[in-house]
GROMACS .gro file of C-alpha atoms in nm:
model
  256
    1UNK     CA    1   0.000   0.000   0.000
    2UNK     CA    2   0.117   0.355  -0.044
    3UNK     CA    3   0.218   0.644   0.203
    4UNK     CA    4  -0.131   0.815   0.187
    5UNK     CA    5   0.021   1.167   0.329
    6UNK     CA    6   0.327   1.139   0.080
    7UNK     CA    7   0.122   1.058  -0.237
    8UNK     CA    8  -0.158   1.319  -0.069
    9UNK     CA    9   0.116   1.571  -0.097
   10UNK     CA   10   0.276   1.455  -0.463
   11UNK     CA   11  -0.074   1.458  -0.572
   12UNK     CA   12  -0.155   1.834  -0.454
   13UNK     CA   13   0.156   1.943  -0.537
   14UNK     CA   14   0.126   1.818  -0.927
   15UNK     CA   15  -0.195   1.996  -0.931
   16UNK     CA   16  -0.062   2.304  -0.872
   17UNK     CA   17   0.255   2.260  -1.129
   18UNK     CA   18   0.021   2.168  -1.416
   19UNK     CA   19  -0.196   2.414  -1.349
   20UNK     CA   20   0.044   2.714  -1.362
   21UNK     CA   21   0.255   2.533  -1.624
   22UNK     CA   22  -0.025   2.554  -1.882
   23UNK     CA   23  -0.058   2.890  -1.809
   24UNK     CA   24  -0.485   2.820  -1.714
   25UNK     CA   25  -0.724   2.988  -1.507
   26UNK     CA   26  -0.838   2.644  -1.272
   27UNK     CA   27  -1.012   2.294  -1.332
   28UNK     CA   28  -1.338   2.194  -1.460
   29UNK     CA   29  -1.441   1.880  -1.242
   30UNK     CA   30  -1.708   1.627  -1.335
   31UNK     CA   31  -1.856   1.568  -0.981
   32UNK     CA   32  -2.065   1.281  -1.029
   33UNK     CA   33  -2.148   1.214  -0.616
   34UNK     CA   34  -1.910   0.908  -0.615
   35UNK     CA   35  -1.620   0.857  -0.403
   36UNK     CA   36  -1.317   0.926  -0.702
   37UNK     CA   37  -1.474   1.243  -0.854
   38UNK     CA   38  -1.564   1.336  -0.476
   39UNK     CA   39  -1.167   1.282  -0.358
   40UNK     CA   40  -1.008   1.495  -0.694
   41UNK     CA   41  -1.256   1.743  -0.636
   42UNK     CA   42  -1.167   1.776  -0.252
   43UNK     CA   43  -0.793   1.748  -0.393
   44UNK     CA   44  -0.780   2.029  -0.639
   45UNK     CA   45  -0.947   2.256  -0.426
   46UNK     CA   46  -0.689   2.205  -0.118
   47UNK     CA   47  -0.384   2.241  -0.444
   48UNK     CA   48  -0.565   2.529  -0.637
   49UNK     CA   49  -0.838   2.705  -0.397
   50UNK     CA   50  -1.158   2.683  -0.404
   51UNK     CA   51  -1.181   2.984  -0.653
   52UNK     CA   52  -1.008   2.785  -0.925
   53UNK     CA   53  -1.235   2.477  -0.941
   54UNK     CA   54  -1.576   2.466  -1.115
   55UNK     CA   55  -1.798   2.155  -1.095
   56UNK     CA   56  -2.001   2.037  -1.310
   57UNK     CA   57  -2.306   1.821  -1.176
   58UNK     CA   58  -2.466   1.625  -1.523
   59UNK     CA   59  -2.731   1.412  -1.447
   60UNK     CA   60  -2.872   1.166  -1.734
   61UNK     CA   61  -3.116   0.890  -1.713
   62UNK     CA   62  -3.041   0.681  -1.492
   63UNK     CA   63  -2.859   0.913  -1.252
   64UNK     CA   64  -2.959   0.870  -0.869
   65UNK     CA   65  -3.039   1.187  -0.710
   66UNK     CA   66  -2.923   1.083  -0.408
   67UNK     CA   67  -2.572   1.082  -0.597
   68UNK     CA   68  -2.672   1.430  -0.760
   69UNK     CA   69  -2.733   1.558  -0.431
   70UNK     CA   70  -2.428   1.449  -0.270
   71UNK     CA   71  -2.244   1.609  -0.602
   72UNK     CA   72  -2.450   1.939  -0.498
   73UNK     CA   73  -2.383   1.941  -0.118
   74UNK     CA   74  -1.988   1.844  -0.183
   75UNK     CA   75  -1.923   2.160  -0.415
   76UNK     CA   76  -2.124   2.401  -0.153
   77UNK     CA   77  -1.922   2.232   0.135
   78UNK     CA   78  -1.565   2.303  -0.030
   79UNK     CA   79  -1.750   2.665  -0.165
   80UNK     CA   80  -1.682   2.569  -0.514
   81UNK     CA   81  -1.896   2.734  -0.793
   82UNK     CA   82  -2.088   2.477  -0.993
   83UNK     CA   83  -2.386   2.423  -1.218
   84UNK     CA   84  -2.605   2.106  -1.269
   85UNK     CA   85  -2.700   2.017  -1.650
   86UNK     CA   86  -2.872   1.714  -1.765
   87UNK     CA   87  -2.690   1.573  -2.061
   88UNK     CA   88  -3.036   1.352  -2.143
   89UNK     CA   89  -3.128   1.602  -2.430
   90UNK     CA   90  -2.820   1.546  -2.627
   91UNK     CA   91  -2.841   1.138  -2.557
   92UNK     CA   92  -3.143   1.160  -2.689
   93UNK     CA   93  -3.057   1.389  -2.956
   94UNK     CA   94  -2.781   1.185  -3.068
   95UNK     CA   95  -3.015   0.875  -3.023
   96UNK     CA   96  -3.287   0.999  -3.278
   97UNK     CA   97  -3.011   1.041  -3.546
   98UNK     CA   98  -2.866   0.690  -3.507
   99UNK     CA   99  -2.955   0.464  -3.798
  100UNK     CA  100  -2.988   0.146  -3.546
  101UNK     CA  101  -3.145   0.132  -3.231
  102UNK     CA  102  -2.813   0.122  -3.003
  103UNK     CA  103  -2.796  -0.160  -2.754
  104UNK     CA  104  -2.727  -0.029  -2.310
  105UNK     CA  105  -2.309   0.002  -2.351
  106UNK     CA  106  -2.349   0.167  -2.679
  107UNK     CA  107  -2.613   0.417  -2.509
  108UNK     CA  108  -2.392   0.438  -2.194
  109UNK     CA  109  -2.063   0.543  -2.374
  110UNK     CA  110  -2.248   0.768  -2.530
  111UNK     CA  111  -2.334   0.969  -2.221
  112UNK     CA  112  -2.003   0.914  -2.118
  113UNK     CA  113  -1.912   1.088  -2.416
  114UNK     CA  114  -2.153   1.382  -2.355
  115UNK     CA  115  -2.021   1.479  -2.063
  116UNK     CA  116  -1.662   1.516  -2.194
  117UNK     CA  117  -1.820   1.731  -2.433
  118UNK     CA  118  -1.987   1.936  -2.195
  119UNK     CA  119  -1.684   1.930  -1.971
  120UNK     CA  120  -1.447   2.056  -2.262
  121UNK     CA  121  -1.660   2.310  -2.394
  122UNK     CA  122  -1.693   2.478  -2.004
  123UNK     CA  123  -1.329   2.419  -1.929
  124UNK     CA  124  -1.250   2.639  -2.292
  125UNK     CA  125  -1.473   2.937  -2.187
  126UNK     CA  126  -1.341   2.940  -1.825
  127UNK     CA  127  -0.955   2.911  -2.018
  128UNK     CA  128  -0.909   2.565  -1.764
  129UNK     CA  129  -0.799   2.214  -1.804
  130UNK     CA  130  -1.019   1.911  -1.718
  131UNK     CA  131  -0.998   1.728  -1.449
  132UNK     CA  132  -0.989   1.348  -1.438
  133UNK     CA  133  -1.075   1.113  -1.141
  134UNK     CA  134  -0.952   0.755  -1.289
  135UNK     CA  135  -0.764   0.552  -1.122
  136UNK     CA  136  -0.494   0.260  -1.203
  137UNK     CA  137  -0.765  -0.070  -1.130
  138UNK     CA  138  -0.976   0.116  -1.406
  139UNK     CA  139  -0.724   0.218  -1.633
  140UNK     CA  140  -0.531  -0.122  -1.610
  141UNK     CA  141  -0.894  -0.311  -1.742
  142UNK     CA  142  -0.970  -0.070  -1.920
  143UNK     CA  143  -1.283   0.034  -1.773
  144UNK     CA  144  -1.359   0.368  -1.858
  145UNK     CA  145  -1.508   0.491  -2.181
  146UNK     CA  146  -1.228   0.566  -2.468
  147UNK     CA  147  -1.291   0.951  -2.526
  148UNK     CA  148  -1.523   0.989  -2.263
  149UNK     CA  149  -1.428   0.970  -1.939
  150UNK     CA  150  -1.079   0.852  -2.000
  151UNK     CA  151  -1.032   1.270  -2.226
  152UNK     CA  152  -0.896   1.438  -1.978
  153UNK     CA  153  -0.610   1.688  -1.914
  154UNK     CA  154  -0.534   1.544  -1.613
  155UNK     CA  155  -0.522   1.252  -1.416
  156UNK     CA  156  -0.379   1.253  -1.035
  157UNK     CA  157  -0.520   0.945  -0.894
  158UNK     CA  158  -0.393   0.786  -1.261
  159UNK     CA  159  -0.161   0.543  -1.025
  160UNK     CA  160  -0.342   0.449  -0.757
  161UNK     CA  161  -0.533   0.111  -0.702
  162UNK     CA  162  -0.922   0.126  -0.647
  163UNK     CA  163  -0.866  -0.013  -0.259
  164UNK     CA  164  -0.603   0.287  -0.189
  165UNK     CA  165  -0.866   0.529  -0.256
  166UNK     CA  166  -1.044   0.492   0.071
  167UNK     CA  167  -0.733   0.586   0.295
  168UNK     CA  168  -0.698   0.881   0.063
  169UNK     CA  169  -1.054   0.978   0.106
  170UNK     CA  170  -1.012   0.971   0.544
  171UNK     CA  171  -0.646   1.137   0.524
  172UNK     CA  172  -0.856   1.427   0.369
  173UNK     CA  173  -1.145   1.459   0.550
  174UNK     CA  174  -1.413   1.321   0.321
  175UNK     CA  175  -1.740   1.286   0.450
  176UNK     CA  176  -1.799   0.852   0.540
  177UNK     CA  177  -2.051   0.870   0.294
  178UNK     CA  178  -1.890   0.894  -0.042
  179UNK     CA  179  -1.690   0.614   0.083
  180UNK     CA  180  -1.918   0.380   0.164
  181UNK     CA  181  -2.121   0.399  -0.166
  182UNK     CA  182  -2.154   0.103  -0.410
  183UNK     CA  183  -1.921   0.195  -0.701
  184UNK     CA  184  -2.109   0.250  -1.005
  185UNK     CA  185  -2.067   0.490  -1.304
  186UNK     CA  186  -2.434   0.482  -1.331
  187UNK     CA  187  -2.448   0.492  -1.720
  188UNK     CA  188  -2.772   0.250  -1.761
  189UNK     CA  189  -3.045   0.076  -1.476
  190UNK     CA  190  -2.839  -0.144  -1.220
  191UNK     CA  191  -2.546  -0.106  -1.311
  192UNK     CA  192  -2.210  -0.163  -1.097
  193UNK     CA  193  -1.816  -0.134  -1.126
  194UNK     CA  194  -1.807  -0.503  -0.979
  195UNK     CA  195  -2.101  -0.670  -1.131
  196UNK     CA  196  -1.996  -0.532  -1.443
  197UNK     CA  197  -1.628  -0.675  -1.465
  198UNK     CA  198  -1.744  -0.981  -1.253
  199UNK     CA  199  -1.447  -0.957  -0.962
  200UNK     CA  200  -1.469  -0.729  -0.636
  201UNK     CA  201  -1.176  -0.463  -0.663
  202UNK     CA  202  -1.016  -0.636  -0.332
  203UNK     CA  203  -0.987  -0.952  -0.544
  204UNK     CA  204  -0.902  -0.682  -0.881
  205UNK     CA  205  -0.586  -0.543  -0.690
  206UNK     CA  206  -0.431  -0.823  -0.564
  207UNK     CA  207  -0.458  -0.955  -0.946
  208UNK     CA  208  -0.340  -0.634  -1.133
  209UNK     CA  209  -0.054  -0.589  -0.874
  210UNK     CA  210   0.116  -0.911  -0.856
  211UNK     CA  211   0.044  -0.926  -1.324
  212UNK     CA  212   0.120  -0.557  -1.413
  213UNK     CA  213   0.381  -0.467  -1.054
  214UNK     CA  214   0.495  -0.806  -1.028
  215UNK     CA  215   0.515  -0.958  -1.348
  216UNK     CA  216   0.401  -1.279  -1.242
  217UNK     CA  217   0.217  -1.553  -1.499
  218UNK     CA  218  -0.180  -1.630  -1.426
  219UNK     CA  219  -0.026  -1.950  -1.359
  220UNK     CA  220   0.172  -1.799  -1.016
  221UNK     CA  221  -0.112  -1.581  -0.930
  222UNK     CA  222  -0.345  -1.889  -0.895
  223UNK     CA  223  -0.050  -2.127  -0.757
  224UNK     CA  224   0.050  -1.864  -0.497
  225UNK     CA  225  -0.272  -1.713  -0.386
  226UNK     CA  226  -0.696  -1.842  -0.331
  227UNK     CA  227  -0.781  -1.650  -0.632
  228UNK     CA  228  -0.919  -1.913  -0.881
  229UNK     CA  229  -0.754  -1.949  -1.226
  230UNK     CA  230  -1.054  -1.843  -1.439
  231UNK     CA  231  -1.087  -1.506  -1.240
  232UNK     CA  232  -0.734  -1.467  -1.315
  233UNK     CA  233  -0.778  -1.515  -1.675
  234UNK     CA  234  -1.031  -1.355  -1.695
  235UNK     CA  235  -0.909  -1.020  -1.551
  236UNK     CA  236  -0.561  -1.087  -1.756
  237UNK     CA  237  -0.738  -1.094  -2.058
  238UNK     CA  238  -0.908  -0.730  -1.972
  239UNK     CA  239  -0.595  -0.595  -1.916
  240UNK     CA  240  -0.403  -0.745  -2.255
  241UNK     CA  241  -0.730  -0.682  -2.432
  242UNK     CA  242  -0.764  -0.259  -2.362
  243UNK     CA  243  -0.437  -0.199  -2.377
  244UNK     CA  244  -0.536   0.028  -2.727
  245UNK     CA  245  -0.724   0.257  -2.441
  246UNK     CA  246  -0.409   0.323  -2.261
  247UNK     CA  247  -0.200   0.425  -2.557
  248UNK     CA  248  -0.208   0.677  -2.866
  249UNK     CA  249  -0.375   0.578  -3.122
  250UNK     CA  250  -0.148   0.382  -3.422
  251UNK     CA  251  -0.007   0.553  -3.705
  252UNK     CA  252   0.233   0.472  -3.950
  253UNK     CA  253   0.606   0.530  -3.900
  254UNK     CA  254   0.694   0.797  -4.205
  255UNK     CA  255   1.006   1.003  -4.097
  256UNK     CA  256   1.275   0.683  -4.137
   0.00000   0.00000   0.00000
């Protein structure tokens, strides 16, 4: 596990270098009510100030409003300015003009997709970068939407595990709840980070470290630990299989 106040600090303190090193005004933060948009939201505005984060709360079908309202509350408690905008008129704009009837993860990228837009087109009026809330477990599968919620300017939390989050969260003073909630990135009915993928993230890290830190075969992973060989596949095969999301996209080499 890491040093949470060291990688508190390394965090903060990268913040404020790529802030003032692209020469912009603040962040524009997605603040979605869950626990990683809560903690980078919390983060930039102990780096930056308060002053120099703007939230953006964007609700689409099926977004809890209990998560809305957390969203809400969070940016009043760390006196951040903020606005709330349902992106459900463009999904459904974008919907009529589809020549298919898209299936649920089509439809769900697609408001993943809507919000970077949104998100972009603030963060250009307000001259500020966007601010990401990934994290390595997601990266490393490849869970996150290619040019949605992975387009970001920046992404602090980009190397820490899903299960390090937590102690992050406490060292800062985040409010129990965000914590404690189900992880989800609520983009159709029912939907959850872990019955998604299949694997709790406890189960996740141990996997990704000992494969991606470690280096170790699926073969070791099993041998050496309870975690069965099919879940270990099967989360091996995630990581091998997005590794396009992590990495610029191909092009021919032309300057031999």
């Amino acid at each position: 596990m890491v040093d949470v106040p060291e990688v508190v600090a390394r965090m903060e303190g990268f913040l404020a270098d790529s802030l003032q090193s692209a020469g912009a005004e603040g962040y524009v933060v997605g603040v979605s009510g869950g626990l990683d948009s809560a903690v980078v939201t919390r983060l930039a505005a102990r780096a930056v100030g308060s002053d120099s984060v703007y939230g953006l709360v964007l609700p689409g079908r099926p977004s809890s409003e209990r998560h809305m309202a957390d969203a809400r509350e969070l940016c009043t408690d760390l006196d951040i300015e903020y606005e709330q905008r349902s992106i459900e008129p463009i999904v459904d704009a974008f919907d009529e003009q589809l020549p298919f009837e898209p299936g649920q993860r089509t439809l769900g990228n697609v408001r993943a997709r809507a919000r970077m837009v949104v998100e972009y087109a603030v963060a250009n009026e307000h001259d500020s970068l966007v601010l990401g809330a990934g994290n390595r477990s997601e990266s490393l599968l490849g869970y996150f939407t290619k040019y949605g919620d992975g387009a970001v300017d920046v992404q602090p939390m980009r190397d820490l595990y899903k299960t390090e989050i937590p102690g992050v969260a406490r060292y800062i003073d985040l409010d129990e709840r965000f914590i404690e909630k189900t992880p989800t990135a609520e983009l159709w009915e029912g939907q959850t980070d872990e019955s998604e993928i299949g694997v709790a993230y406890e189960t996740i890290d141990r996997v990704l470290r000992r494969l991606v830190d470690e280096e170790q075969t699926g073969a070791e992973i099993a041998d050496q630990t309870d975690i069965d060989r099919e879940t270990v596949t099967h989360l091996r095969e995630m990581w091998q299989s997005s590794m396009h999301k992590r990495s610029r996209p191909p092009s021919p080499d032309l300057r031999d």
